[in-house]
Amino acid sequence: MAPHAEQLTRPAVRLRGLTRSFAGRTVLDGIDLDLPAGQFTALLGHSGSGKSTLLRAVAGIDHGVAGGGTLTAPERVSVVFQDSRLLPWRRVLPNVLLGAAGGDAEERGRAALAEVGLGGRERAWPSELSGGEAQRAALARSLVREPELLLADEPFGALDALTRIRMHGLLRRLWERHRPCVLLVTHDVDEAIVLADRVLVLDRGRIGLDLAIDRPHPRSYRDPLLGEYRERLLTALGVTEDPA
Amino acid sequence: MTTVTTTTTPAAPAPAGPADGEERQVRRRRRLSPGRRLPAARMLGPVLVLLLWAAASAAGLLDPGAIPAPWTVLETGARLWTEGTLADDILTSLRRAGTGFALGLTAGIVLALAAGLSRAGEALIDGSVQLNRAVPTLGLIPLFILWLGIGETFKVAIIAIVVYIPIYLNTHAALSGIDHRFVELAEVQGLSRPAFVRQVVVPGALPGFFVGLRLGVTGSWLGLVVLEQINATSGLGYMMFQAQNYGQTDVILVGLVVYGVFGLVSDTLVRLIERRVLSWRRTLSS
């Protein structure tokens, strides 16, 4: 199940001594991290731990945030946000094509919509989509760019539990087909374990735990062997089971 | 409205559950919203007023010198159109309002774009416009007469100012209030600045622009009326002013009706355009 070996040799993302701080409060405290090309990584942490700050730094959209360190990322980067961010004044297909260049862009847009199961909804308005559909359109938009790096900031956080499970399957299938390097920011331990091959825990501005999840896909939420990973991650997050 | 029609679904034979208390069939709650709209509701009030006016005139309850009957107004209108200068007056007034409006619209859009899209533009323009707004435009009339003479130029200039201010204010507010999340998205999607402006900023600012546009249209008629009644030698306002001197109430009413038609037609037109351009918004309210 491991991605192609020659892909893994070339890191897609490389962070060295990355620091970021808001109003004197250090959020990222010198992070060193390599994300190999084609690897599916999840980043866990408490709210306010700096997960999003890290993602936004890698995406290059943290204007005006103080910090230093070096950061390399691929040319083609896509970001999926927690909200779908579909422009309400554009129909679905033009939304998916936002910023896409090239004569075959429309074709790729239609293909991407079909891939996420929204074939036939090209002419719908964003306001006519359900939350899950809107998020699938956002995924399609990120695919059109054929990204080498896909950054996802709690992309399923606003969805209901059932839709979320379906979206997990979709995201994993898309990853298997396109093999971008994925950095999925989430606060959901189960989501991280089921989806990712490597889980990072951000703790006090540093990578507190770097855990490889060595289980075959598709993974089931009921797989008892995943329980061990869950325990370790919860401990790293400082969550202890209340004996009462 | 005391009757409440409830269409309860024919209850399947009352569920014979283990009723430990008495069972009550669910009654729909009393509706608090006003309910469905009456057909052609907008026109109902005006038509009623017209009918009352006609009835009162026919019954001789109204002094024809103060409020002539509706048909008298119509007759006078027809007479002024065929024998008098009504058509010319209307054209003159329309030209004034149209020219002033076009200038104001252009100025409002250009200034709002310049101020909304660049910090330098904002620094130069926004403060000045806000100052301009603080001075009631009609108060500028004496100054403008001294500068531009009492001809058409000054009238057009005043109307243009009355029009540009609401268009500028609303468009600028919409441009600078663009959702930060969409700016971020445009950055992530690698949009160039012109593409960002064209695909995100301008469409996002259109609803605000239309608010300004409708205020501007109303403003252009308001400015027109005031200007034509203060100092004009032609146009609708002048006609009405003359009629006041001769006590011709019916002529004044003809002028008011024409003004009313102007306002109604232009507002409807703007609303139609708005509906077409902002068709994506309709899905929200429907």
JSON list of N, CA, C and O in Angstrom, two decimals, chain B residues 115-141:
[
{"chain": "B", "resi": 115, "resn": "ALA", "atom": "N", "xyz": [-11.33, 54.14, -5.55]},
{"chain": "B", "resi": 115, "resn": "ALA", "atom": "CA", "xyz": [-11.14, 54.17, -4.10]},
{"chain": "B", "resi": 115, "resn": "ALA", "atom": "C", "xyz": [-11.17, 52.77, -3.50]},
{"chain": "B", "resi": 115, "resn": "ALA", "atom": "O", "xyz": [-10.51, 52.49, -2.51]},
{"chain": "B", "resi": 116, "resn": "GLY", "atom": "N", "xyz": [-11.95, 51.89, -4.13]},
{"chain": "B", "resi": 116, "resn": "GLY", "atom": "CA", "xyz": [-12.11, 50.56, -3.55]},
{"chain": "B", "resi": 116, "resn": "GLY", "atom": "C", "xyz": [-10.98, 49.61, -3.89]},
{"chain": "B", "resi": 116, "resn": "GLY", "atom": "O", "xyz": [-10.75, 48.64, -3.18]},
{"chain": "B", "resi": 117, "resn": "LEU", "atom": "N", "xyz": [-10.27, 49.90, -4.98]},
{"chain": "B", "resi": 117, "resn": "LEU", "atom": "CA", "xyz": [-9.28, 48.93, -5.45]},
{"chain": "B", "resi": 117, "resn": "LEU", "atom": "C", "xyz": [-7.85, 49.34, -5.16]},
{"chain": "B", "resi": 117, "resn": "LEU", "atom": "O", "xyz": [-6.93, 48.54, -5.34]},
{"chain": "B", "resi": 118, "resn": "SER", "atom": "N", "xyz": [-7.63, 50.58, -4.75]},
{"chain": "B", "resi": 118, "resn": "SER", "atom": "CA", "xyz": [-6.25, 50.95, -4.42]},
{"chain": "B", "resi": 118, "resn": "SER", "atom": "C", "xyz": [-6.24, 51.81, -3.17]},
{"chain": "B", "resi": 118, "resn": "SER", "atom": "O", "xyz": [-7.14, 52.62, -2.94]},
{"chain": "B", "resi": 119, "resn": "ARG", "atom": "N", "xyz": [-5.21, 51.60, -2.36]},
{"chain": "B", "resi": 119, "resn": "ARG", "atom": "CA", "xyz": [-5.10, 52.37, -1.12]},
{"chain": "B", "resi": 119, "resn": "ARG", "atom": "C", "xyz": [-4.88, 53.85, -1.41]},
{"chain": "B", "resi": 119, "resn": "ARG", "atom": "O", "xyz": [-5.39, 54.71, -0.72]},
{"chain": "B", "resi": 120, "resn": "ALA", "atom": "N", "xyz": [-4.08, 54.14, -2.47]},
{"chain": "B", "resi": 120, "resn": "ALA", "atom": "CA", "xyz": [-3.83, 55.53, -2.83]},
{"chain": "B", "resi": 120, "resn": "ALA", "atom": "C", "xyz": [-5.14, 56.20, -3.24]},
{"chain": "B", "resi": 120, "resn": "ALA", "atom": "O", "xyz": [-5.46, 57.31, -2.80]},
{"chain": "B", "resi": 121, "resn": "GLY", "atom": "N", "xyz": [-5.92, 55.48, -4.06]},
{"chain": "B", "resi": 121, "resn": "GLY", "atom": "CA", "xyz": [-7.21, 56.01, -4.49]},
{"chain": "B", "resi": 121, "resn": "GLY", "atom": "C", "xyz": [-8.11, 56.28, -3.30]},
{"chain": "B", "resi": 121, "resn": "GLY", "atom": "O", "xyz": [-8.78, 57.30, -3.23]},
{"chain": "B", "resi": 122, "resn": "GLU", "atom": "N", "xyz": [-8.11, 55.34, -2.36]},
{"chain": "B", "resi": 122, "resn": "GLU", "atom": "CA", "xyz": [-8.96, 55.50, -1.19]},
{"chain": "B", "resi": 122, "resn": "GLU", "atom": "C", "xyz": [-8.56, 56.75, -0.41]},
{"chain": "B", "resi": 122, "resn": "GLU", "atom": "O", "xyz": [-9.40, 57.55, -0.01]},
{"chain": "B", "resi": 123, "resn": "ALA", "atom": "N", "xyz": [-7.23, 56.92, -0.22]},
{"chain": "B", "resi": 123, "resn": "ALA", "atom": "CA", "xyz": [-6.75, 58.06, 0.55]},
{"chain": "B", "resi": 123, "resn": "ALA", "atom": "C", "xyz": [-7.15, 59.37, -0.12]},
{"chain": "B", "resi": 123, "resn": "ALA", "atom": "O", "xyz": [-7.53, 60.33, 0.55]},
{"chain": "B", "resi": 124, "resn": "LEU", "atom": "N", "xyz": [-7.07, 59.40, -1.46]},
{"chain": "B", "resi": 124, "resn": "LEU", "atom": "CA", "xyz": [-7.36, 60.64, -2.17]},
{"chain": "B", "resi": 124, "resn": "LEU", "atom": "C", "xyz": [-8.86, 60.90, -2.27]},
{"chain": "B", "resi": 124, "resn": "LEU", "atom": "O", "xyz": [-9.31, 62.03, -2.12]},
{"chain": "B", "resi": 125, "resn": "ILE", "atom": "N", "xyz": [-9.61, 59.85, -2.55]},
{"chain": "B", "resi": 125, "resn": "ILE", "atom": "CA", "xyz": [-11.00, 60.05, -2.95]},
{"chain": "B", "resi": 125, "resn": "ILE", "atom": "C", "xyz": [-11.97, 59.99, -1.78]},
{"chain": "B", "resi": 125, "resn": "ILE", "atom": "O", "xyz": [-12.84, 60.84, -1.60]},
{"chain": "B", "resi": 126, "resn": "ASP", "atom": "N", "xyz": [-11.82, 58.95, -0.94]},
{"chain": "B", "resi": 126, "resn": "ASP", "atom": "CA", "xyz": [-12.90, 58.67, 0.01]},
{"chain": "B", "resi": 126, "resn": "ASP", "atom": "C", "xyz": [-13.20, 59.84, 0.93]},
{"chain": "B", "resi": 126, "resn": "ASP", "atom": "O", "xyz": [-14.35, 60.21, 1.12]},
{"chain": "B", "resi": 127, "resn": "GLY", "atom": "N", "xyz": [-12.14, 60.44, 1.49]},
{"chain": "B", "resi": 127, "resn": "GLY", "atom": "CA", "xyz": [-12.34, 61.56, 2.40]},
{"chain": "B", "resi": 127, "resn": "GLY", "atom": "C", "xyz": [-13.08, 62.71, 1.71]},
{"chain": "B", "resi": 127, "resn": "GLY", "atom": "O", "xyz": [-13.99, 63.31, 2.27]},
{"chain": "B", "resi": 128, "resn": "SER", "atom": "N", "xyz": [-12.67, 62.98, 0.48]},
{"chain": "B", "resi": 128, "resn": "SER", "atom": "CA", "xyz": [-13.29, 64.09, -0.25]},
{"chain": "B", "resi": 128, "resn": "SER", "atom": "C", "xyz": [-14.77, 63.84, -0.48]},
{"chain": "B", "resi": 128, "resn": "SER", "atom": "O", "xyz": [-15.60, 64.73, -0.32]},
{"chain": "B", "resi": 129, "resn": "VAL", "atom": "N", "xyz": [-15.09, 62.62, -0.88]},
{"chain": "B", "resi": 129, "resn": "VAL", "atom": "CA", "xyz": [-16.50, 62.32, -1.13]},
{"chain": "B", "resi": 129, "resn": "VAL", "atom": "C", "xyz": [-17.30, 62.40, 0.16]},
{"chain": "B", "resi": 129, "resn": "VAL", "atom": "O", "xyz": [-18.42, 62.92, 0.19]},
{"chain": "B", "resi": 130, "resn": "GLN", "atom": "N", "xyz": [-16.72, 61.90, 1.25]},
{"chain": "B", "resi": 130, "resn": "GLN", "atom": "CA", "xyz": [-17.44, 61.97, 2.52]},
{"chain": "B", "resi": 130, "resn": "GLN", "atom": "C", "xyz": [-17.72, 63.41, 2.91]},
{"chain": "B", "resi": 130, "resn": "GLN", "atom": "O", "xyz": [-18.78, 63.72, 3.45]},
{"chain": "B", "resi": 131, "resn": "LEU", "atom": "N", "xyz": [-16.75, 64.28, 2.64]},
{"chain": "B", "resi": 131, "resn": "LEU", "atom": "CA", "xyz": [-16.96, 65.71, 2.90]},
{"chain": "B", "resi": 131, "resn": "LEU", "atom": "C", "xyz": [-18.09, 66.26, 2.03]},
{"chain": "B", "resi": 131, "resn": "LEU", "atom": "O", "xyz": [-18.97, 66.96, 2.49]},
{"chain": "B", "resi": 132, "resn": "ASN", "atom": "N", "xyz": [-18.01, 65.91, 0.74]},
{"chain": "B", "resi": 132, "resn": "ASN", "atom": "CA", "xyz": [-19.00, 66.34, -0.22]},
{"chain": "B", "resi": 132, "resn": "ASN", "atom": "C", "xyz": [-20.40, 65.91, 0.22]},
{"chain": "B", "resi": 132, "resn": "ASN", "atom": "O", "xyz": [-21.38, 66.65, 0.10]},
{"chain": "B", "resi": 133, "resn": "ARG", "atom": "N", "xyz": [-20.44, 64.69, 0.79]},
{"chain": "B", "resi": 133, "resn": "ARG", "atom": "CA", "xyz": [-21.72, 64.16, 1.23]},
{"chain": "B", "resi": 133, "resn": "ARG", "atom": "C", "xyz": [-22.29, 64.97, 2.39]},
{"chain": "B", "resi": 133, "resn": "ARG", "atom": "O", "xyz": [-23.51, 65.11, 2.54]},
{"chain": "B", "resi": 134, "resn": "ALA", "atom": "N", "xyz": [-21.38, 65.49, 3.23]},
{"chain": "B", "resi": 134, "resn": "ALA", "atom": "CA", "xyz": [-21.83, 66.21, 4.42]},
{"chain": "B", "resi": 134, "resn": "ALA", "atom": "C", "xyz": [-22.55, 67.51, 4.04]},
{"chain": "B", "resi": 134, "resn": "ALA", "atom": "O", "xyz": [-23.39, 68.00, 4.79]},
{"chain": "B", "resi": 135, "resn": "VAL", "atom": "N", "xyz": [-22.20, 68.08, 2.89]},
{"chain": "B", "resi": 135, "resn": "VAL", "atom": "CA", "xyz": [-22.87, 69.30, 2.43]},
{"chain": "B", "resi": 135, "resn": "VAL", "atom": "C", "xyz": [-24.10, 68.90, 1.62]},
{"chain": "B", "resi": 135, "resn": "VAL", "atom": "O", "xyz": [-23.97, 68.22, 0.62]},
{"chain": "B", "resi": 136, "resn": "PRO", "atom": "N", "xyz": [-25.30, 69.32, 2.05]},
{"chain": "B", "resi": 136, "resn": "PRO", "atom": "CA", "xyz": [-26.48, 68.99, 1.25]},
{"chain": "B", "resi": 136, "resn": "PRO", "atom": "C", "xyz": [-26.32, 69.59, -0.15]},
{"chain": "B", "resi": 136, "resn": "PRO", "atom": "O", "xyz": [-26.09, 70.79, -0.29]},
{"chain": "B", "resi": 137, "resn": "THR", "atom": "N", "xyz": [-26.44, 68.72, -1.16]},
{"chain": "B", "resi": 137, "resn": "THR", "atom": "CA", "xyz": [-26.12, 69.15, -2.52]},
{"chain": "B", "resi": 137, "resn": "THR", "atom": "C", "xyz": [-26.98, 70.32, -2.98]},
{"chain": "B", "resi": 137, "resn": "THR", "atom": "O", "xyz": [-26.50, 71.21, -3.67]},
{"chain": "B", "resi": 138, "resn": "LEU", "atom": "N", "xyz": [-28.24, 70.32, -2.58]},
{"chain": "B", "resi": 138, "resn": "LEU", "atom": "CA", "xyz": [-29.12, 71.40, -3.04]},
{"chain": "B", "resi": 138, "resn": "LEU", "atom": "C", "xyz": [-28.68, 72.74, -2.48]},
{"chain": "B", "resi": 138, "resn": "LEU", "atom": "O", "xyz": [-28.99, 73.79, -3.03]},
{"chain": "B", "resi": 139, "resn": "GLY", "atom": "N", "xyz": [-27.90, 72.69, -1.40]},
{"chain": "B", "resi": 139, "resn": "GLY", "atom": "CA", "xyz": [-27.36, 73.93, -0.84]},
{"chain": "B", "resi": 139, "resn": "GLY", "atom": "C", "xyz": [-26.27, 74.52, -1.72]},
{"chain": "B", "resi": 139, "resn": "GLY", "atom": "O", "xyz": [-25.86, 75.67, -1.54]},
{"chain": "B", "resi": 140, "resn": "LEU", "atom": "N", "xyz": [-25.79, 73.74, -2.67]},
{"chain": "B", "resi": 140, "resn": "LEU", "atom": "CA", "xyz": [-24.74, 74.23, -3.57]},
{"chain": "B", "resi": 140, "resn": "LEU", "atom": "C", "xyz": [-25.30, 75.06, -4.72]},
{"chain": "B", "resi": 140, "resn": "LEU", "atom": "O", "xyz": [-24.54, 75.65, -5.49]},
{"chain": "B", "resi": 141, "resn": "ILE", "atom": "N", "xyz": [-26.63, 75.08, -4.83]},
{"chain": "B", "resi": 141, "resn": "ILE", "atom": "CA", "xyz": [-27.24, 75.72, -6.00]},
{"chain": "B", "resi": 141, "resn": "ILE", "atom": "C", "xyz": [-26.77, 77.17, -6.21]},
{"chain": "B", "resi": 141, "resn": "ILE", "atom": "O", "xyz": [-26.33, 77.51, -7.32]}
]
